[in-house]
PDB file of C-alpha atoms in Angstrom:
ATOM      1  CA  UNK A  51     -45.103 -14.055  10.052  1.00 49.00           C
ATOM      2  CA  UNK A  52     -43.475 -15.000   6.638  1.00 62.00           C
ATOM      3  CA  UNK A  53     -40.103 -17.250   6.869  1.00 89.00           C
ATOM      4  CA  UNK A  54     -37.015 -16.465   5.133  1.00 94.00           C
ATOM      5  CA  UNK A  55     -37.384 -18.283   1.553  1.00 95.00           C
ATOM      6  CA  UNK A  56     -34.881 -19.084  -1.259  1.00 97.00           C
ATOM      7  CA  UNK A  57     -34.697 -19.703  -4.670  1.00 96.00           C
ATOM      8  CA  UNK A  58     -34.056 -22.149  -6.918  1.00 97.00           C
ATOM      9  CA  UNK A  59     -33.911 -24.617  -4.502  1.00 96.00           C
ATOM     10  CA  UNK A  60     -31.212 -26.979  -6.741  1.00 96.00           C
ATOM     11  CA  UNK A  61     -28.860 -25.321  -9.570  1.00 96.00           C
ATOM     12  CA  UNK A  62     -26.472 -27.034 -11.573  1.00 98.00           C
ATOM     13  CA  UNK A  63     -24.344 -24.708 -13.817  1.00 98.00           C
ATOM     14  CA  UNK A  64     -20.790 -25.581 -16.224  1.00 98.00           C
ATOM     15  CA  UNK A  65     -17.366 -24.398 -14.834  1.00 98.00           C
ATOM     16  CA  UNK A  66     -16.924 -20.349 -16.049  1.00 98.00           C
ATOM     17  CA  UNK A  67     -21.011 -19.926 -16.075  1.00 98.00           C
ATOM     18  CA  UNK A  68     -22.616 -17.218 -14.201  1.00 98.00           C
ATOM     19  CA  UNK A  69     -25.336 -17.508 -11.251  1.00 98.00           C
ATOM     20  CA  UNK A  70     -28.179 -15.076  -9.244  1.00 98.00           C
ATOM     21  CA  UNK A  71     -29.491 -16.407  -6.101  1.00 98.00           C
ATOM     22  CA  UNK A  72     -32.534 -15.178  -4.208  1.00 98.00           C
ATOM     23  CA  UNK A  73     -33.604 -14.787  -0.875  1.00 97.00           C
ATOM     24  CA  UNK A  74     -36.925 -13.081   0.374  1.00 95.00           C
ATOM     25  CA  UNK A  75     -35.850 -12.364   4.167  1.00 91.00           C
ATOM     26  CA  UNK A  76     -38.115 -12.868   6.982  1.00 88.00           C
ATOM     27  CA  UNK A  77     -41.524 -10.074   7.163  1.00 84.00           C
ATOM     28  CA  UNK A  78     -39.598  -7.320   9.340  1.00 81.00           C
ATOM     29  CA  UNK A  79     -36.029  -8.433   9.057  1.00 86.00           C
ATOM     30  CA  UNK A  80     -34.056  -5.596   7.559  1.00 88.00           C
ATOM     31  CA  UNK A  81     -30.376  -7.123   7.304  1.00 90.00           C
ATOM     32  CA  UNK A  82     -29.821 -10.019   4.873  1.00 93.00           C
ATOM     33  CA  UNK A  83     -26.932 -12.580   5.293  1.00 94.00           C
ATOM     34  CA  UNK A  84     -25.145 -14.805   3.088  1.00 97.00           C
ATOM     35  CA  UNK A  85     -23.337 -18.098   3.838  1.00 96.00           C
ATOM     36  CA  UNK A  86     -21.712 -20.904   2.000  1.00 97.00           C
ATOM     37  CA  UNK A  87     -21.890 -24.053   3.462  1.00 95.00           C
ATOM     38  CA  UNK A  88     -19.897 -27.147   2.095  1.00 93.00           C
ATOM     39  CA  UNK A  89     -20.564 -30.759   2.846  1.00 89.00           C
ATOM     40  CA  UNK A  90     -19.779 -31.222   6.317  1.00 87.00           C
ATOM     41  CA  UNK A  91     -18.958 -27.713   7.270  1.00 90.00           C
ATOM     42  CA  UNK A  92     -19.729 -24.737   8.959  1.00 92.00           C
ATOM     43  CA  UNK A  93     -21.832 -21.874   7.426  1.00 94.00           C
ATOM     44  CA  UNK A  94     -19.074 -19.543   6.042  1.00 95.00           C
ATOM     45  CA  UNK A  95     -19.898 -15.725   5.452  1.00 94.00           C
ATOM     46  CA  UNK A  96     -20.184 -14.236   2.074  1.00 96.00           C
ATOM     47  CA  UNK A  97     -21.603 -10.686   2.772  1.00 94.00           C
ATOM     48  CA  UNK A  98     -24.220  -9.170   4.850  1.00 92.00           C
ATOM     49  CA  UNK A  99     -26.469  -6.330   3.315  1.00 93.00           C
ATOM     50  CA  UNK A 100     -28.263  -3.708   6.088  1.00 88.00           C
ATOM     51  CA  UNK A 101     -30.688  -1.206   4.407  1.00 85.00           C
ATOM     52  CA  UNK A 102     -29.427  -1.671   0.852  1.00 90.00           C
ATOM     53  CA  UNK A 103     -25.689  -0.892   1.440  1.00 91.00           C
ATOM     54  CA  UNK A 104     -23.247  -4.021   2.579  1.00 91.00           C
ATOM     55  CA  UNK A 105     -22.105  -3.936   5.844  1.00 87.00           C
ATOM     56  CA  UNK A 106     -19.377  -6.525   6.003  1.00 88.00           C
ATOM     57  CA  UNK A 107     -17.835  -9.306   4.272  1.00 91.00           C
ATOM     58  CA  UNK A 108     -16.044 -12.640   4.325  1.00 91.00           C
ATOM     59  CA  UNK A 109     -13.270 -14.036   2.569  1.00 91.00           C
ATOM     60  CA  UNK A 110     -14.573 -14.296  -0.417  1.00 96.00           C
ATOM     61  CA  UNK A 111     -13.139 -13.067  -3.726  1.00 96.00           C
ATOM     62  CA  UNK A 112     -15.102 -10.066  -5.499  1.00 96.00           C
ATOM     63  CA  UNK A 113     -16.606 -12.557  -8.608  1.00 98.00           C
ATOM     64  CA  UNK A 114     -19.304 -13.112  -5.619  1.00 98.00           C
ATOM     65  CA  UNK A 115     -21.039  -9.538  -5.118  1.00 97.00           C
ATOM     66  CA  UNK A 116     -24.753  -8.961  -3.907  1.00 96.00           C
ATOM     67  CA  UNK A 117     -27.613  -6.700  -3.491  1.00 95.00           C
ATOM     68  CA  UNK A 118     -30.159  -5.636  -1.229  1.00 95.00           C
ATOM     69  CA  UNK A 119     -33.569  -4.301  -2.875  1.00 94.00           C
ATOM     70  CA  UNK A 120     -36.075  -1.613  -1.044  1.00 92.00           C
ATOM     71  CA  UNK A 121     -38.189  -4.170   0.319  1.00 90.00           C
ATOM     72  CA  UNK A 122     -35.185  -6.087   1.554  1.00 90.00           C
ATOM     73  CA  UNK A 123     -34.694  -9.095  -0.527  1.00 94.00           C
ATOM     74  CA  UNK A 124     -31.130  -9.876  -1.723  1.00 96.00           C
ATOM     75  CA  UNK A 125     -29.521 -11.531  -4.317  1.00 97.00           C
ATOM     76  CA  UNK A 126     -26.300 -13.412  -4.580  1.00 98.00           C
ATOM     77  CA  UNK A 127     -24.172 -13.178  -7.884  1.00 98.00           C
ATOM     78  CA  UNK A 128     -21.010 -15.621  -8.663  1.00 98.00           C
ATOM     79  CA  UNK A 129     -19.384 -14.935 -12.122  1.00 97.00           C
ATOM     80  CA  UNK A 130     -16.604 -17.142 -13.585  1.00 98.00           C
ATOM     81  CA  UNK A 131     -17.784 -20.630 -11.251  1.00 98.00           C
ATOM     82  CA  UNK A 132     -15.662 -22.804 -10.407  1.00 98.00           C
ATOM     83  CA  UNK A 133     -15.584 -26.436  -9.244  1.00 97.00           C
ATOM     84  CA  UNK A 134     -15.213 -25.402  -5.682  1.00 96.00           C
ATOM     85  CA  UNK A 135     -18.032 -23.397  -5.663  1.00 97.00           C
ATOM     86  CA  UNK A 136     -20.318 -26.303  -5.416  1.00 97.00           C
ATOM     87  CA  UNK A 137     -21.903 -25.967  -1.737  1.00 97.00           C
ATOM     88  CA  UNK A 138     -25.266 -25.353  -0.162  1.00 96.00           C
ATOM     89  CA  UNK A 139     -25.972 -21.095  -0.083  1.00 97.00           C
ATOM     90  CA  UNK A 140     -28.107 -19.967   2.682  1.00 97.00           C
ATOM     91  CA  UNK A 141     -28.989 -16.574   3.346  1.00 96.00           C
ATOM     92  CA  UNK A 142     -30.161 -15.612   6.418  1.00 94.00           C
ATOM     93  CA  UNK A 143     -32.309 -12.304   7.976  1.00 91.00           C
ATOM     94  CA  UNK A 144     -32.588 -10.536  11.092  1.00 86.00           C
ATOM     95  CA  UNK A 145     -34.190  -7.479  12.165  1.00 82.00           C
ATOM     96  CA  UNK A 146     -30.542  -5.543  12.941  1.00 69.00           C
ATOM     97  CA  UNK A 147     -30.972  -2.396  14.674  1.00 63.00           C
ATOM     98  CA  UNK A 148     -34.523  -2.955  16.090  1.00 57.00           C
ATOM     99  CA  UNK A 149     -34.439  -2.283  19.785  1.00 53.00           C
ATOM    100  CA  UNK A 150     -35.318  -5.286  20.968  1.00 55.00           C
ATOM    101  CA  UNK A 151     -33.625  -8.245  22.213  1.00 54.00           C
ATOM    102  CA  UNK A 152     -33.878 -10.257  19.152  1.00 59.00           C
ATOM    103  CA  UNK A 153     -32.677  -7.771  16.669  1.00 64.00           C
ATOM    104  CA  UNK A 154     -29.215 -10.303  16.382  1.00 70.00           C
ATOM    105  CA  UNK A 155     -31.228 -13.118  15.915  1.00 80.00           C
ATOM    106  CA  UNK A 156     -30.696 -14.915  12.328  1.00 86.00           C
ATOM    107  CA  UNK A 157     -33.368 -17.409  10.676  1.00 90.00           C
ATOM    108  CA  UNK A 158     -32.040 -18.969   7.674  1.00 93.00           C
ATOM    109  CA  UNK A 159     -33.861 -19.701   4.693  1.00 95.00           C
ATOM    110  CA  UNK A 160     -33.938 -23.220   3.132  1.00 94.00           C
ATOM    111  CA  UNK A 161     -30.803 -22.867   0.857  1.00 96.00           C
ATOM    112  CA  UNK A 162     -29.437 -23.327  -2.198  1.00 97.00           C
ATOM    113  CA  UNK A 163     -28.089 -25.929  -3.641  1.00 96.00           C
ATOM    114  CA  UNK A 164     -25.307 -25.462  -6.266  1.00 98.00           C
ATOM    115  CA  UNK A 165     -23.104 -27.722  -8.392  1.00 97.00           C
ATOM    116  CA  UNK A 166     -21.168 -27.039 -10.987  1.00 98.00           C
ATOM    117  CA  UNK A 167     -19.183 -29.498 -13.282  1.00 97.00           C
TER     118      UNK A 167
ATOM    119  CA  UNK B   8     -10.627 -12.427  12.877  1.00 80.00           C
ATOM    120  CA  UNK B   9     -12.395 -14.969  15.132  1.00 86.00           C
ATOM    121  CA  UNK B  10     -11.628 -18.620  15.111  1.00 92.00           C
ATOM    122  CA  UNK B  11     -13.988 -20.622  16.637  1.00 95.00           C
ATOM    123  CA  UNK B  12     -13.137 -24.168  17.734  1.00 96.00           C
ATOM    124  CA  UNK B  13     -16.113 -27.118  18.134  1.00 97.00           C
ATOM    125  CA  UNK B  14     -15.418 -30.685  20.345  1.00 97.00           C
ATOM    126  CA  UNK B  15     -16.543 -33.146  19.519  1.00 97.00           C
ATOM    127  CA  UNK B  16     -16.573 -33.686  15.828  1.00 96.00           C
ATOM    128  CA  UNK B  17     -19.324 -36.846  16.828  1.00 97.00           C
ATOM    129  CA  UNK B  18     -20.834 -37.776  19.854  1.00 98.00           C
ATOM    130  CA  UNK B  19     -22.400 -40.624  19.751  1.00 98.00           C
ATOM    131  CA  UNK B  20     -24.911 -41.109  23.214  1.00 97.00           C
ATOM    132  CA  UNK B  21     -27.714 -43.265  24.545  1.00 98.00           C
ATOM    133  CA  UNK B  22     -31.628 -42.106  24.511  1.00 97.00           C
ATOM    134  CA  UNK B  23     -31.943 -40.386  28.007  1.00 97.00           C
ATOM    135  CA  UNK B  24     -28.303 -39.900  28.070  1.00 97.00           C
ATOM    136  CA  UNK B  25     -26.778 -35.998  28.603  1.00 98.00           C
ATOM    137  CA  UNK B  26     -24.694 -34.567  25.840  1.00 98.00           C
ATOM    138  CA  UNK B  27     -22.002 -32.198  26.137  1.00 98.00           C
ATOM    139  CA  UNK B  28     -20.940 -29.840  22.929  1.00 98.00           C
ATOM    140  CA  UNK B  29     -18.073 -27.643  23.681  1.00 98.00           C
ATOM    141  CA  UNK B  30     -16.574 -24.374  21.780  1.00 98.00           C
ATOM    142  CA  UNK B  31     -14.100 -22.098  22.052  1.00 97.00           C
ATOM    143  CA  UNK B  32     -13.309 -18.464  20.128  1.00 96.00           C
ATOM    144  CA  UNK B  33     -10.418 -16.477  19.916  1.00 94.00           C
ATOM    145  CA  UNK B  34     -11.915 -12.839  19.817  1.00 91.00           C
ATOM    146  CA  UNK B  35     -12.507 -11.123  22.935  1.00 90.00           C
ATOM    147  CA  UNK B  36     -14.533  -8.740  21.844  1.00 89.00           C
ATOM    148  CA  UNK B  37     -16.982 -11.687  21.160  1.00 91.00           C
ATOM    149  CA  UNK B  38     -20.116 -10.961  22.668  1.00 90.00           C
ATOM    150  CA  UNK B  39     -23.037 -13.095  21.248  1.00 90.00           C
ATOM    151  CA  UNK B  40     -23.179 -16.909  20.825  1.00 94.00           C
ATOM    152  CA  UNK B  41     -25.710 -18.499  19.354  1.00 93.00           C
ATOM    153  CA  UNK B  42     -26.735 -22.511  18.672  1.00 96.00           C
ATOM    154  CA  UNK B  43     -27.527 -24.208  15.894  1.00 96.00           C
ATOM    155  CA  UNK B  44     -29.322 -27.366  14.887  1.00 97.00           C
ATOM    156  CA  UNK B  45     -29.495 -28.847  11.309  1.00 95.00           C
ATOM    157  CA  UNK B  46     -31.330 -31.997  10.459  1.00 94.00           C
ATOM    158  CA  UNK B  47     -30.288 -33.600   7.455  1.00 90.00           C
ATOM    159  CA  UNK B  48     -31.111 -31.402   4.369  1.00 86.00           C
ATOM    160  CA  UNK B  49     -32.957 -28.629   6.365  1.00 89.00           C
ATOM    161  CA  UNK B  50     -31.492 -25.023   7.279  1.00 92.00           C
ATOM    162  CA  UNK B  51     -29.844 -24.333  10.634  1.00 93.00           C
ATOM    163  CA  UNK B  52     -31.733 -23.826  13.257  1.00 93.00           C
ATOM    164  CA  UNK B  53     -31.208 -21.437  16.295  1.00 92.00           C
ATOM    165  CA  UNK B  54     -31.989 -23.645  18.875  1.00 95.00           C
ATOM    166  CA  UNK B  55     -30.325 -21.022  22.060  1.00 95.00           C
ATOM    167  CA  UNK B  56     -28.360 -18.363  22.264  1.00 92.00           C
ATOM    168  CA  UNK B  57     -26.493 -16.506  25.045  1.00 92.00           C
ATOM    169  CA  UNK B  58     -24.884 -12.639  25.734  1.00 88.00           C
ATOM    170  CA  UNK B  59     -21.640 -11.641  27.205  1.00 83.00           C
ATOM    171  CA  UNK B  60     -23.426 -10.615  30.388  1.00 82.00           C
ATOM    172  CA  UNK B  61     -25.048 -14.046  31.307  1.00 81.00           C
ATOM    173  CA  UNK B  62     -23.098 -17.223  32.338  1.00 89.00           C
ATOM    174  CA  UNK B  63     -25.456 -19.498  32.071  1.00 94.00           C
ATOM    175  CA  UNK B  64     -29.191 -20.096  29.848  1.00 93.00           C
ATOM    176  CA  UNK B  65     -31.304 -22.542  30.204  1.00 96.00           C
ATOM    177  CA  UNK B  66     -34.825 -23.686  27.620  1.00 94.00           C
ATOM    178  CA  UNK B  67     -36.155 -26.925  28.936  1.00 95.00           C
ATOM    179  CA  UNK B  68     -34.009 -29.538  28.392  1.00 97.00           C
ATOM    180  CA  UNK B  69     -31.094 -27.299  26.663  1.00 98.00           C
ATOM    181  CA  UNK B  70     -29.054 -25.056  28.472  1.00 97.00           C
ATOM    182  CA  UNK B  71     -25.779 -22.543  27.642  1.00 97.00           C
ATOM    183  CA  UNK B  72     -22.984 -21.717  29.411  1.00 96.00           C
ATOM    184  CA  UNK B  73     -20.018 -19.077  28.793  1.00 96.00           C
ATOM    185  CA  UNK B  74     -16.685 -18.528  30.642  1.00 95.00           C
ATOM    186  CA  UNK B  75     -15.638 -15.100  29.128  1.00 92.00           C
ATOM    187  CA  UNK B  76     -12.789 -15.164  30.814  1.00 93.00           C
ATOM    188  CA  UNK B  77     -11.293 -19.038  29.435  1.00 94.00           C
ATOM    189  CA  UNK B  78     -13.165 -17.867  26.006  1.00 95.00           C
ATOM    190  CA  UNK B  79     -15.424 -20.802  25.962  1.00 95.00           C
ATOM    191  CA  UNK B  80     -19.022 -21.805  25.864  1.00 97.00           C
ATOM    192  CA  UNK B  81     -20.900 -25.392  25.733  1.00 98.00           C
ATOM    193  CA  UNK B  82     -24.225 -26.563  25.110  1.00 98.00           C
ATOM    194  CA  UNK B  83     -25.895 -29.147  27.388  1.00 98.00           C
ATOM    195  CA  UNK B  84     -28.767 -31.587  26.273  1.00 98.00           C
ATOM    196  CA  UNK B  85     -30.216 -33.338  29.288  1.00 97.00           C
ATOM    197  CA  UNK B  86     -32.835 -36.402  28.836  1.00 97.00           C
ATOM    198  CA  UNK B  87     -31.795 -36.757  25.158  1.00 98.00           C
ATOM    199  CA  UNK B  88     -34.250 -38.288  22.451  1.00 97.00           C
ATOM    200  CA  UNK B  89     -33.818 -39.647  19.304  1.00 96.00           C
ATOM    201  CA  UNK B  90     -35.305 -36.530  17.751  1.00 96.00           C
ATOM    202  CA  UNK B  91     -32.563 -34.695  18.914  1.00 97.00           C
ATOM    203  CA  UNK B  92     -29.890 -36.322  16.646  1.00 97.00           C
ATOM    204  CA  UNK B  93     -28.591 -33.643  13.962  1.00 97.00           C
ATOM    205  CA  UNK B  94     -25.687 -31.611  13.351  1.00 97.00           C
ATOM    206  CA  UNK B  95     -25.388 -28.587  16.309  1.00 98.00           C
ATOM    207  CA  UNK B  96     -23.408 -25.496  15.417  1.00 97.00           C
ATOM    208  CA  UNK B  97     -21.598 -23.100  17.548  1.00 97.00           C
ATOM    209  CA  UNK B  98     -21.275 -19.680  17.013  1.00 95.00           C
ATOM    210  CA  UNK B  99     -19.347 -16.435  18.082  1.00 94.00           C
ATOM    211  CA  UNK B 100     -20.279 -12.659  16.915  1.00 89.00           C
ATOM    212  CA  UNK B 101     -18.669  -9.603  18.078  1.00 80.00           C
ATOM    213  CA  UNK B 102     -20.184  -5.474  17.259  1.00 64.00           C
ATOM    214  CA  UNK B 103     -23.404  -4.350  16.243  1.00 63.00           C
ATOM    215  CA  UNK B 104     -23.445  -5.893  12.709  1.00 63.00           C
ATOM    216  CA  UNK B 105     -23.633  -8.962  14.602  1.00 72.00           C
ATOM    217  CA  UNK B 106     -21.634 -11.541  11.895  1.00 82.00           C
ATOM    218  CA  UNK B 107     -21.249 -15.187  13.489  1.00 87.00           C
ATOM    219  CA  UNK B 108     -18.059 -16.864  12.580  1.00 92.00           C
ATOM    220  CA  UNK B 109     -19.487 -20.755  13.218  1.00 94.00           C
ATOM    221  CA  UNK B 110     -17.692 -23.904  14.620  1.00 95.00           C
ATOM    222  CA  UNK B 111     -17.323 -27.052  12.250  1.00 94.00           C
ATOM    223  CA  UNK B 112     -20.740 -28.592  13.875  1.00 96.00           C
ATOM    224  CA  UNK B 113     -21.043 -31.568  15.789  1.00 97.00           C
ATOM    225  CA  UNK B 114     -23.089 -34.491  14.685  1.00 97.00           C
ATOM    226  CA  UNK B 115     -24.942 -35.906  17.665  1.00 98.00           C
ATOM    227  CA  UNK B 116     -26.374 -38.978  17.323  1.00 98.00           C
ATOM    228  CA  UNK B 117     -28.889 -40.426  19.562  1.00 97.00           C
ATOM    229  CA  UNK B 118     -29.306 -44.393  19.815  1.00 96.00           C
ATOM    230  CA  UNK B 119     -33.056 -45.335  21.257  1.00 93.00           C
TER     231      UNK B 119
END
């Protein structure tokens, strides 16, 4: 069984610059999960993706949008970065849906880190 | 939305010692709550989880227990080790997509 993975591990982009983050999701997990976690805090949620199409999302504003691909990777887009946007970004996959008992079950990948200056 | 409130912010115990994480959520339409650990620099970990139709879960030395009714939930370490000392995370999901709105985290430190 193939863990959730993420790439690049470290980023550091300018104020205004754009970003893609990756995550490969666990071998069976259909639903893909992204969090922002800043020093000393909770995960927060971005987004989730389920079979391609988003199926809920945090308070985040729209310059961070996502995708889902047929195998069920996912990126993570931020346009227009700001300071504040400097935090580790997991993602995280589960196999939503299943029936089983795990099929809420999240494994995060490794993260992201991101700074921008 | 949910709110979800973690005590203590640090807990600070002796090796062998039992450790006590508490959590509370507003939402009571909550009805999965998992656990987190997270070393220094590594991803979260779920560690133990529980459903809205069990009170209490135990995994070795870790066990979870919910009061749906006060809306809160703790995590129990019994025996602790040194290897146990990270940051734990509560969480609280409600529906079928199954979204966890997480607690601040606790950093439990454990003197040998």
């Amino acid at each position: 069984e193939t863990g959730v993975t993420q790439s690049p591990t470290h980023l550091i982009k300018t104020r205004g610059q754009q970003v893609t983050l990756r995550c490969s999701s666990q071998s069976g997990h259909n639903t893909v999960s992204w969090y922002q976690q800043a020093l000393g805090q909770g995960p927060q949620f971005i987004f989730q993706y389920y079979r391609e199409e988003e199926n809920g999302r945090g308070n985040f504003p729209p310059r961070f949008s996502g995708l889902q691909f047929p195998n069920y990777s996912s990126e993570l887009n931020v346009n227009a970065l700001e300071l504040d946007d400097s935090a580790l970004y997991l993602c995280a996959s589960s196999p939503l849906g299943q029936t089983n008992s795990h099929s809420y079950e999240q494994y995060f990948g490794p993260g992201t880190r991101l700074t921008v200056t | 939305g949910e709110n979800v409130e973690q005590h203590p912010s640090t807990l600070s115990v002796q090796e062998g010692d039992s450790a006590v994480i508490k959590c509370t959520y507003s939402d009571s339409a909550s009805n999965y709550f998992p656990w987190y650990k997270q070393e220094l620099g590594k991803r979260p970990q779920l560690i133990i989880d529980i459903r809205s139709n069990v009170g209490e879960k135990k995994d070795q030395r870790i066990a979870v227990t919910l009061n749906k009714t006060a809306k809160h939930f703790s995590l129990h370490i019994t025996e602790t080790q040194p290897e146990d000392s990270a940051v734990y995370f509560c969480a609280a999901s409600a529906g079928g997509s199954y979204i966890p709105t997480f607690g601040r985290g606790t950093s439990l430190i454990v003197h040998p």
